[in-house]
Amino acid sequence: MADQDLVEDGPAARRRARGGADRTGAARMRATPDDSPSSSVGAEPKREGDRPHGSPASGPLSRRRLLGTAGATGLALGAAGGAAGYAAGSASSTSAEKVTPLSSLGAGEVRFHVKHQPGITTPLQARGHLVAFDLAAGAGRKEAAALLRRWSDTARRLMAGEPAAQDDTAIALDAGPSSLTVTFGFGHSFFARTGLEKQRPESLDPLPDFSSDQLDRSRSDGDLWVQIGADDALVAFHALRAIQKDAGGAARVRWQMNGFNRSPGATAHPMTARNLMGQVDGTRNPKPTESDFDERIFVPGSASPSTSGDPAWMANGSYAVIRRIRMLLDDWEQLSLKEQEDVIGRRKSDGAPLSGGSKATETTAMDLEKTDAEGSLLVPINAHARISRPDQNGGAAMLRRPFSFHDGIDAKGVPDAGLLFVCWQADPLRGFVTVQRKLDRGDALSRFIRHESSGLFAVPGGAAEGEYVGQGLLEG
């Protein structure tokens, strides 16, 4: 786990009511072309085929009445307010009354047709599903193209808060889009299965072995990969079921992993996420505002083997590394607070570097040479935050966008919990591999984590209007 992560502080959202009746009865947020929460600057025009949304003038009580209008921090109603709203609604549920427009988490919408696929720079979502598929026996390029066409249409519909085109399950019938994103990628084995070996990027060569690996191959790799994220668990599950059903006879699930993050609005102000070890995790994540962000995270828009080393179909795409990292929480929690902080190199309370002093904050620059009165380094030589820094790895950087997971208690009676590590970079050899090799040689955190599954996927750029994800590969 590198000392990088995504801060949940996307651009300020705007809300726009659109005419017409909708199953959500909601005023909906739009999103900017970079798939972040919506802003009035640079908003894309309405897509052809978008279903209008609005608030009917009257009708039965909507459960969305229970949600108050979120303020700038995204805070929801307190417990007392929520209880009062429910009691009042229950007393008059048989009478027709005006439905309050959706104005909280459910209103968030992310665009599907964007330059880079959604779910990469989108702020952290509360719920996530990672799922890999293998093409069925006999399925090839034609079947894969039809599958990606179905998947893309379903993703577009669900991200807009619409039902799936075929046999919608109605799981998310009462909800808004809830910032749903669906992201698609191709694994190394996909290209041989479809006769497209010449189009396989060199960057998709298998990852090397690492000393911390204890990989379950049945839960690693795959022909196709789908990442689903949303701020509502039912919305995320609805998308998962739709994607699985769309696979039909063309592909079967190889593995699936489910994760979560803190819900937006659960803190008094946006802040860097915490992991299951209780640590602020991801202070030095690259920011889209940095001048070299696109260069480090995305394949150039004019990609070609002769320039970037990537095939043209990967233009504006990125490479995702997925690792299921088990945290040995029972061992970790036996450490004292100081021992935990020395392992990471940052204070547990606020993420400030150990070299910064009492007035330091999370963003205070880390002084790697500063020592205490006895001459010992304040940030230990094997501290995770020191070893994973880009300036300690030749500038190597990756955009980390993980989910935590907890899959119960294992046969030994310890938590099966940890991090579904997802990182994005233009070149995995210069990004993830460089940093992980350094961590492999002496990271203090390695005693308390175990890498149990792994995958590397080529994620093409976003689909243009009227196209599907991967069309440049499958029809080029």
Coordinates of C-alpha atoms in Angstrom, one line a residue:
M1 CA 0.0 0.0 0.0
A2 CA 1.7 3.2 -1.1
D3 CA 1.4 6.5 0.7
Q4 CA -1.1 7.7 -1.8
D5 CA -4.9 7.8 -2.1
L6 CA -7.8 9.8 -3.4
V7 CA -9.2 12.7 -1.3
E8 CA -13.0 12.8 -1.3
D9 CA -13.2 16.4 -2.2
G10 CA -14.3 16.5 -5.8
P11 CA -15.4 19.8 -7.5
A12 CA -18.4 21.5 -6.1
A13 CA -21.6 19.9 -7.2
R14 CA -24.4 21.7 -9.0
R15 CA -27.9 20.4 -9.1
R16 CA -30.1 20.7 -12.2
A17 CA -33.8 19.8 -12.3
R18 CA -34.9 18.4 -15.6
G19 CA -38.5 18.2 -16.8
G20 CA -40.6 15.1 -17.1
A21 CA -41.6 12.3 -14.7
D22 CA -39.0 9.8 -13.6
R23 CA -39.1 6.7 -11.4
T24 CA -36.8 8.4 -8.9
G25 CA -38.8 11.6 -8.7
A26 CA -35.5 13.4 -8.3
A27 CA -33.6 16.5 -9.3
R28 CA -30.3 15.1 -10.5
M29 CA -26.7 16.3 -10.6
R30 CA -24.7 16.2 -13.8
A31 CA -21.0 15.5 -14.0
T32 CA -18.2 17.1 -15.9
P33 CA -16.3 15.4 -18.8
D34 CA -13.6 14.2 -16.4
D35 CA -16.2 12.0 -14.6
S36 CA -15.9 13.9 -11.3
P37 CA -19.0 15.3 -9.5
S38 CA -20.7 17.9 -11.6
S39 CA -19.7 21.5 -12.0
S40 CA -21.3 24.3 -14.0
V41 CA -18.0 24.9 -15.7
G42 CA -17.4 22.7 -18.8
A43 CA -20.5 20.7 -18.4
E44 CA -21.3 18.4 -21.3
P45 CA -24.5 18.8 -23.3
K46 CA -27.4 16.5 -22.6
R47 CA -26.9 13.1 -24.2
E48 CA -29.2 11.8 -26.9
G49 CA -31.6 9.3 -25.4
D50 CA -31.3 10.6 -21.8
R51 CA -34.5 10.1 -19.9
P52 CA -35.9 13.4 -18.4
H53 CA -36.1 13.6 -14.7
G54 CA -38.2 15.8 -12.4
S55 CA -40.5 15.9 -9.4
P56 CA -44.1 15.1 -9.8
A57 CA -46.4 17.7 -8.3
S58 CA -48.1 15.2 -6.0
G59 CA -48.1 11.6 -5.1
P60 CA -47.5 9.1 -2.3
L61 CA -44.9 9.8 0.3
S62 CA -41.3 9.3 -1.1
R63 CA -38.7 7.8 1.2
R64 CA -36.5 10.7 -0.1
R65 CA -38.5 13.0 2.1
L66 CA -36.5 11.6 4.9
L67 CA -33.4 13.2 3.5
G68 CA -32.6 16.8 4.2
T69 CA -30.9 19.1 1.7
A70 CA -27.2 18.5 2.0
G71 CA -25.0 21.5 2.8
A72 CA -21.6 22.3 1.4
T73 CA -20.1 19.4 3.4
G74 CA -22.6 16.9 2.3
L75 CA -23.9 16.3 5.8
A76 CA -27.2 14.4 6.0
L77 CA -30.0 14.8 8.6
G78 CA -29.1 13.9 12.2
A79 CA -30.8 11.0 14.0
A80 CA -33.4 13.2 15.7
G81 CA -34.3 15.0 12.4
G82 CA -34.6 11.7 10.6
A83 CA -36.8 10.1 13.2
A84 CA -39.1 13.1 13.3
G85 CA -39.4 13.1 9.5
Y86 CA -40.3 9.4 9.5
A87 CA -42.9 9.8 12.2
A88 CA -44.6 12.7 10.4
G89 CA -44.6 10.8 7.1
S90 CA -46.1 7.7 8.7
A91 CA -49.0 9.7 10.1
S92 CA -50.0 11.0 6.7
S93 CA -48.8 8.2 4.4
T94 CA -52.3 7.5 3.1
S95 CA -52.8 11.1 1.8
A96 CA -51.3 12.5 -1.4
E97 CA -48.6 15.1 -0.8
K98 CA -45.9 16.8 -2.7
V99 CA -42.7 14.8 -3.2
T100 CA -39.5 16.5 -2.2
P101 CA -36.8 16.4 -4.9
L102 CA -33.9 14.1 -4.2
S103 CA -31.2 16.2 -2.7
S104 CA -28.6 14.0 -1.0
L105 CA -26.3 11.1 -2.0
G106 CA -28.7 9.6 -4.4
A107 CA -28.7 12.6 -6.7
G108 CA -25.1 12.3 -7.7
E109 CA -24.7 11.3 -11.4
V110 CA -21.5 10.5 -13.3
R111 CA -21.4 10.6 -17.1
F112 CA -20.7 7.5 -19.0
H113 CA -19.5 9.1 -22.3
V114 CA -16.3 10.8 -21.1
K115 CA -12.7 11.1 -22.2
H116 CA -11.4 8.7 -19.6
Q117 CA -13.7 5.9 -18.3
P118 CA -15.6 6.8 -15.2
G119 CA -14.4 5.3 -11.9
I120 CA -10.8 6.4 -12.2
T121 CA -10.7 10.0 -11.1
T122 CA -14.3 9.8 -9.6
P123 CA -14.1 10.5 -5.9
L124 CA -14.1 7.5 -3.6
Q125 CA -17.4 5.7 -3.5
A126 CA -19.0 4.1 -0.5
R127 CA -19.6 0.7 -2.1
G128 CA -17.7 -1.3 -4.7
H129 CA -17.6 -4.6 -6.5
L130 CA -14.6 -5.9 -8.5
V131 CA -15.4 -8.8 -10.8
A132 CA -13.4 -10.7 -13.4
F133 CA -14.8 -12.8 -16.2
D134 CA -13.4 -15.5 -18.5
L135 CA -14.9 -15.9 -22.0
A136 CA -16.9 -19.1 -22.3
A137 CA -15.5 -22.0 -24.4
G138 CA -16.0 -21.2 -28.0
A139 CA -16.5 -17.5 -27.5
G140 CA -14.2 -15.2 -29.5
R141 CA -13.9 -11.7 -30.9
K142 CA -17.5 -11.5 -32.2
E143 CA -19.0 -12.6 -28.9
A144 CA -16.7 -10.3 -26.9
A145 CA -17.8 -7.4 -29.1
A146 CA -21.4 -8.1 -28.5
L147 CA -20.8 -8.5 -24.8
L148 CA -19.0 -5.1 -24.5
R149 CA -21.8 -3.5 -26.5
R150 CA -24.4 -4.9 -24.0
W151 CA -22.3 -3.9 -21.0
S152 CA -21.7 -0.4 -22.2
D153 CA -25.4 0.2 -22.9
T154 CA -26.3 -1.2 -19.5
A155 CA -23.7 1.0 -17.8
R156 CA -24.9 4.1 -19.6
R157 CA -28.5 3.5 -18.6
L158 CA -27.8 2.6 -14.9
M159 CA -25.4 5.5 -14.4
A160 CA -28.2 7.8 -15.6
G161 CA -30.6 6.3 -13.1
E162 CA -32.5 4.4 -15.8
P163 CA -33.5 0.7 -15.6
A164 CA -31.6 -1.9 -17.6
A165 CA -32.9 -2.5 -21.1
Q166 CA -33.8 -6.1 -20.5
D167 CA -35.3 -7.8 -17.4
D168 CA -34.4 -5.1 -14.9
T169 CA -34.5 -6.5 -11.4
A170 CA -36.0 -3.3 -9.8
I171 CA -33.4 -3.6 -7.0
A172 CA -32.6 0.1 -7.2
L173 CA -36.2 1.2 -8.2
D174 CA -36.5 3.8 -5.5
A175 CA -33.0 5.2 -5.8
G176 CA -31.2 7.9 -7.8
P177 CA -28.0 7.2 -9.6
S178 CA -25.9 7.5 -6.4
S179 CA -22.8 8.4 -8.3
L180 CA -22.7 4.9 -9.9
T181 CA -19.7 4.2 -12.1
V182 CA -18.9 1.1 -14.2
T183 CA -15.4 0.6 -15.6
F184 CA -14.2 -2.1 -18.1
G185 CA -10.8 -3.6 -18.7
F186 CA -9.0 -6.4 -20.6
G187 CA -6.7 -8.9 -19.1
H188 CA -3.6 -10.5 -20.7
S189 CA -5.4 -13.7 -21.6
F190 CA -8.2 -11.9 -23.5
F191 CA -6.1 -11.3 -26.5
A192 CA -5.2 -14.9 -27.3
R193 CA -8.8 -15.9 -26.7
T194 CA -10.0 -13.4 -29.3
G195 CA -7.2 -13.7 -31.9
L196 CA -6.0 -10.2 -31.1
E197 CA -2.5 -11.0 -29.8
K198 CA -0.9 -8.3 -32.1
Q199 CA -3.0 -5.7 -30.3
R200 CA -1.9 -6.7 -26.8
P201 CA 0.0 -3.8 -25.1
E202 CA 3.5 -4.6 -23.9
S203 CA 2.5 -2.9 -20.6
L204 CA 0.1 -5.8 -20.1
D205 CA 2.9 -8.3 -19.6
P206 CA 2.4 -10.3 -16.4
L207 CA 3.5 -8.7 -13.2
P208 CA 6.7 -10.1 -11.6
D209 CA 6.6 -12.2 -8.5
F210 CA 7.1 -10.4 -5.2
S211 CA 8.3 -11.9 -1.9
S212 CA 5.1 -10.8 -0.1
D213 CA 2.9 -12.7 -2.6
Q214 CA 0.8 -15.6 -1.4
L215 CA -1.5 -15.5 -4.4
D216 CA -4.6 -17.5 -5.0
R217 CA -4.5 -18.0 -8.8
S218 CA -8.2 -18.8 -8.9
R219 CA -8.9 -15.3 -7.6
S220 CA -6.3 -13.5 -9.8
D221 CA -6.2 -12.2 -13.4
G222 CA -9.1 -12.9 -15.9
D223 CA -10.0 -12.2 -19.5
L224 CA -12.3 -9.2 -18.6
W225 CA -12.5 -7.0 -15.6
V226 CA -15.4 -4.8 -14.3
Q227 CA -15.2 -2.3 -11.5
I228 CA -18.5 -1.0 -10.1
G229 CA -18.8 1.8 -7.5
A230 CA -21.7 3.7 -6.0
D231 CA -22.6 5.6 -2.9
D232 CA -25.5 3.3 -2.2
A233 CA -25.2 -0.4 -1.6
L234 CA -28.4 -1.4 -3.5
V235 CA -27.4 0.7 -6.5
A236 CA -24.0 -1.0 -6.6
F237 CA -25.5 -4.4 -6.3
H238 CA -28.2 -3.6 -8.9
A239 CA -25.4 -2.8 -11.4
L240 CA -23.5 -6.0 -10.4
R241 CA -26.5 -8.2 -11.1
A242 CA -27.2 -6.5 -14.4
I243 CA -23.6 -6.9 -15.6
Q244 CA -23.6 -10.6 -14.5
K245 CA -26.9 -11.2 -16.3
D246 CA -25.7 -9.4 -19.5
A247 CA -22.7 -11.8 -19.7
G248 CA -25.2 -14.6 -20.6
G249 CA -23.4 -17.5 -22.3
A250 CA -20.5 -15.4 -23.5
A251 CA -18.6 -15.2 -20.3
R252 CA -18.6 -16.6 -16.8
V253 CA -17.5 -15.1 -13.5
R254 CA -13.9 -16.0 -12.5
W255 CA -13.9 -14.1 -9.2
Q256 CA -15.7 -11.4 -7.4
M257 CA -14.7 -9.1 -4.5
N258 CA -16.8 -6.7 -2.6
G259 CA -15.6 -3.5 -0.8
F260 CA -16.6 -0.4 1.0
N261 CA -15.4 3.1 2.0
R262 CA -16.7 5.7 4.4
S263 CA -19.9 7.3 3.0
P264 CA -19.6 10.8 1.7
G265 CA -20.9 13.2 4.4
A266 CA -19.9 11.0 7.3
T267 CA -17.2 13.4 8.4
A268 CA -17.5 17.1 9.2
H269 CA -15.4 18.0 6.2
P270 CA -13.9 16.1 3.2
M271 CA -10.7 14.3 4.2
T272 CA -8.4 11.5 3.2
A273 CA -9.8 8.1 3.8
R274 CA -8.8 5.8 6.6
N275 CA -8.1 2.1 6.1
L276 CA -9.0 -0.8 8.4
M277 CA -5.8 -0.3 10.4
G278 CA -7.2 3.1 11.4
Q279 CA -4.5 5.0 9.4
V280 CA -5.1 8.0 7.2
D281 CA -4.2 6.3 3.9
G282 CA -3.2 8.1 0.8
T283 CA -1.9 11.6 1.7
R284 CA 0.4 11.8 -1.3
N285 CA -2.0 10.6 -4.0
P286 CA -1.5 12.4 -7.3
K287 CA -4.1 15.2 -7.9
P288 CA -5.8 15.9 -11.2
T289 CA -4.8 19.6 -10.7
E290 CA -1.1 18.7 -11.0
S291 CA 0.5 19.5 -14.3
D292 CA 1.9 16.1 -14.9
F293 CA -1.1 14.1 -13.7
D294 CA -2.3 13.0 -17.1
E295 CA 1.2 12.0 -18.2
R296 CA 1.6 9.7 -15.1
I297 CA -1.9 8.2 -15.0
F298 CA -3.2 8.1 -18.6
V299 CA -2.0 6.8 -22.0
P300 CA -1.6 9.8 -24.4
G301 CA -4.6 10.6 -26.5
S302 CA -2.5 10.1 -29.6
A303 CA -1.2 6.7 -28.5
S304 CA 0.6 4.5 -31.0
P305 CA 3.3 1.8 -30.7
S306 CA 5.8 4.2 -32.3
T307 CA 5.3 7.0 -29.8
S308 CA 4.1 5.8 -26.4
G309 CA 4.5 2.0 -26.9
D310 CA 0.8 1.6 -26.5
P311 CA -1.6 0.6 -29.4
A312 CA -4.0 3.2 -30.7
W313 CA -7.0 1.6 -29.1
M314 CA -5.5 2.5 -25.6
A315 CA -5.6 6.2 -26.2
N316 CA -6.8 8.1 -23.1
G317 CA -6.8 4.8 -21.2
S318 CA -4.9 3.6 -18.2
Y319 CA -3.6 0.4 -16.6
A320 CA -5.3 -0.9 -13.4
V321 CA -3.4 -3.1 -10.9
I322 CA -5.7 -5.0 -8.5
R323 CA -4.4 -6.6 -5.3
R324 CA -6.4 -8.2 -2.5
I325 CA -4.2 -7.3 0.5
R326 CA -5.1 -9.1 3.7
M327 CA -4.4 -7.1 6.8
L328 CA -3.3 -9.1 9.8
L329 CA -5.3 -7.0 12.2
D330 CA -4.9 -9.1 15.3
D331 CA -1.1 -8.7 15.0
W332 CA -1.4 -5.0 14.1
E333 CA -3.6 -4.1 17.0
Q334 CA -1.2 -5.6 19.5
L335 CA 1.3 -2.8 18.7
S336 CA 1.4 0.3 20.8
L337 CA 0.3 3.6 19.1
K338 CA 3.9 4.7 18.8
E339 CA 4.9 1.4 17.2
Q340 CA 2.1 1.7 14.7
E341 CA 3.1 5.2 13.8
D342 CA 6.7 4.2 13.3
V343 CA 5.6 1.5 10.9
I344 CA 3.8 4.0 8.8
G345 CA 5.8 7.2 9.4
R346 CA 2.8 9.3 10.1
R347 CA 0.6 10.1 13.1
K348 CA -2.5 8.0 13.4
S349 CA -4.7 10.8 14.6
D350 CA -4.3 13.1 11.6
G351 CA -1.8 11.7 9.2
A352 CA 0.8 14.3 9.9
P353 CA 4.5 13.2 9.3
L354 CA 6.4 12.2 12.4
S355 CA 9.1 14.7 11.4
G356 CA 6.7 17.7 11.5
G357 CA 6.3 18.4 15.2
S358 CA 3.1 19.1 17.2
K359 CA 1.8 21.7 14.8
A360 CA 2.2 19.6 11.7
T361 CA -0.8 18.7 9.6
E362 CA -1.4 15.9 7.0
T363 CA 0.0 18.1 4.2
T364 CA 3.2 19.2 6.1
A365 CA 6.2 18.2 4.0
M366 CA 8.0 15.1 5.4
D367 CA 11.6 15.7 6.4
L368 CA 13.4 12.4 5.8
E369 CA 16.6 13.6 7.5
K370 CA 15.2 15.0 10.7
T371 CA 16.4 13.3 13.9
D372 CA 15.5 13.3 17.6
A373 CA 17.7 14.3 20.5
E374 CA 19.4 10.9 20.4
G375 CA 20.2 11.1 16.7
S376 CA 17.5 8.6 15.6
L377 CA 15.5 9.4 12.4
L378 CA 12.0 10.6 13.3
V379 CA 10.7 8.9 10.2
P380 CA 12.2 5.4 10.5
I381 CA 14.3 4.2 7.6
N382 CA 11.8 1.3 6.9
A383 CA 8.6 3.4 7.4
H384 CA 6.0 2.7 4.8
A385 CA 5.5 6.4 4.0
R386 CA 9.2 6.9 3.4
I387 CA 9.8 3.9 1.2
S388 CA 6.7 4.5 -1.0
R389 CA 7.3 8.2 -1.7
P390 CA 7.7 9.0 -5.5
D391 CA 10.9 10.9 -4.8
Q392 CA 12.3 7.7 -3.3
N393 CA 11.3 5.7 -6.4
G394 CA 12.6 7.7 -9.3
G395 CA 9.3 9.7 -9.5
A396 CA 7.2 6.6 -9.9
A397 CA 3.6 7.4 -9.0
M398 CA 0.2 5.8 -9.3
L399 CA -3.4 6.9 -8.5
R400 CA -4.6 4.7 -5.7
R401 CA -8.4 4.2 -5.5
P402 CA -9.0 1.3 -3.2
F403 CA -11.9 -0.2 -1.3
S404 CA -11.7 -1.9 2.2
F405 CA -13.1 -5.4 2.5
H406 CA -14.3 -7.7 5.3
D407 CA -15.3 -11.2 4.4
G408 CA -16.0 -12.5 7.9
I409 CA -13.8 -14.6 10.2
D410 CA -11.6 -17.3 8.8
A411 CA -11.1 -20.9 10.0
K412 CA -8.4 -19.7 12.5
G413 CA -10.8 -17.2 14.0
V414 CA -9.2 -14.1 12.7
P415 CA -10.7 -11.3 10.5
D416 CA -10.6 -11.9 6.7
A417 CA -10.3 -8.2 6.1
G418 CA -8.0 -5.7 4.4
L419 CA -7.7 -3.6 1.3
L420 CA -8.9 -4.2 -2.3
F421 CA -6.0 -2.2 -3.7
V422 CA -6.7 -0.6 -7.1
C423 CA -4.2 1.7 -8.6
W424 CA -4.0 3.4 -12.0
Q425 CA -1.0 4.5 -14.1
A426 CA 0.1 5.1 -17.6
D427 CA 2.8 2.4 -17.3
P428 CA 2.5 -0.3 -14.6
L429 CA 6.2 -1.1 -14.9
R430 CA 7.2 2.5 -13.9
G431 CA 4.3 2.8 -11.5
F432 CA 3.2 -0.2 -9.4
V433 CA 6.1 -2.5 -10.1
T434 CA 8.8 0.1 -9.3
V435 CA 7.2 1.0 -5.9
Q436 CA 6.3 -2.6 -5.0
R437 CA 9.8 -3.8 -5.6
K438 CA 11.1 -1.2 -3.2
L439 CA 8.5 -2.1 -0.6
D440 CA 9.4 -5.7 -1.0
R441 CA 13.0 -5.0 0.1
G442 CA 12.2 -3.8 3.6
D443 CA 8.8 -2.1 4.2
A444 CA 8.0 -2.3 7.9
L445 CA 4.3 -2.7 7.0
S446 CA 5.0 -6.0 5.2
R447 CA 4.9 -8.0 8.5
F448 CA 1.2 -7.0 8.9
I449 CA -0.2 -7.6 5.4
R450 CA -0.4 -10.4 2.8
H451 CA -1.0 -10.1 -0.9
E452 CA -3.5 -12.8 -1.7
S453 CA -4.7 -12.1 -5.3
S454 CA -3.5 -10.0 -8.2
G455 CA -4.6 -8.7 -11.6
L456 CA -3.4 -6.3 -14.3
F457 CA -5.9 -4.9 -16.8
A458 CA -5.7 -2.6 -19.8
V459 CA -8.6 -0.1 -19.4
P460 CA -9.2 1.8 -22.7
G461 CA -10.4 5.4 -22.9
G462 CA -14.0 6.3 -22.5
A463 CA -16.6 5.5 -25.2
A464 CA -17.8 8.3 -27.5
E465 CA -21.5 8.9 -28.1
G466 CA -23.0 5.9 -30.0
E467 CA -19.9 3.7 -29.3
Y468 CA -19.1 1.0 -26.7
V469 CA -16.0 0.6 -24.5
G470 CA -13.3 -1.3 -26.4
Q471 CA -14.8 -0.7 -29.8
G472 CA -11.5 0.5 -31.2
L473 CA -9.9 -2.8 -30.2
L474 CA -12.7 -5.2 -31.2
E475 CA -13.6 -3.6 -34.5
G476 CA -10.4 -1.8 -35.4

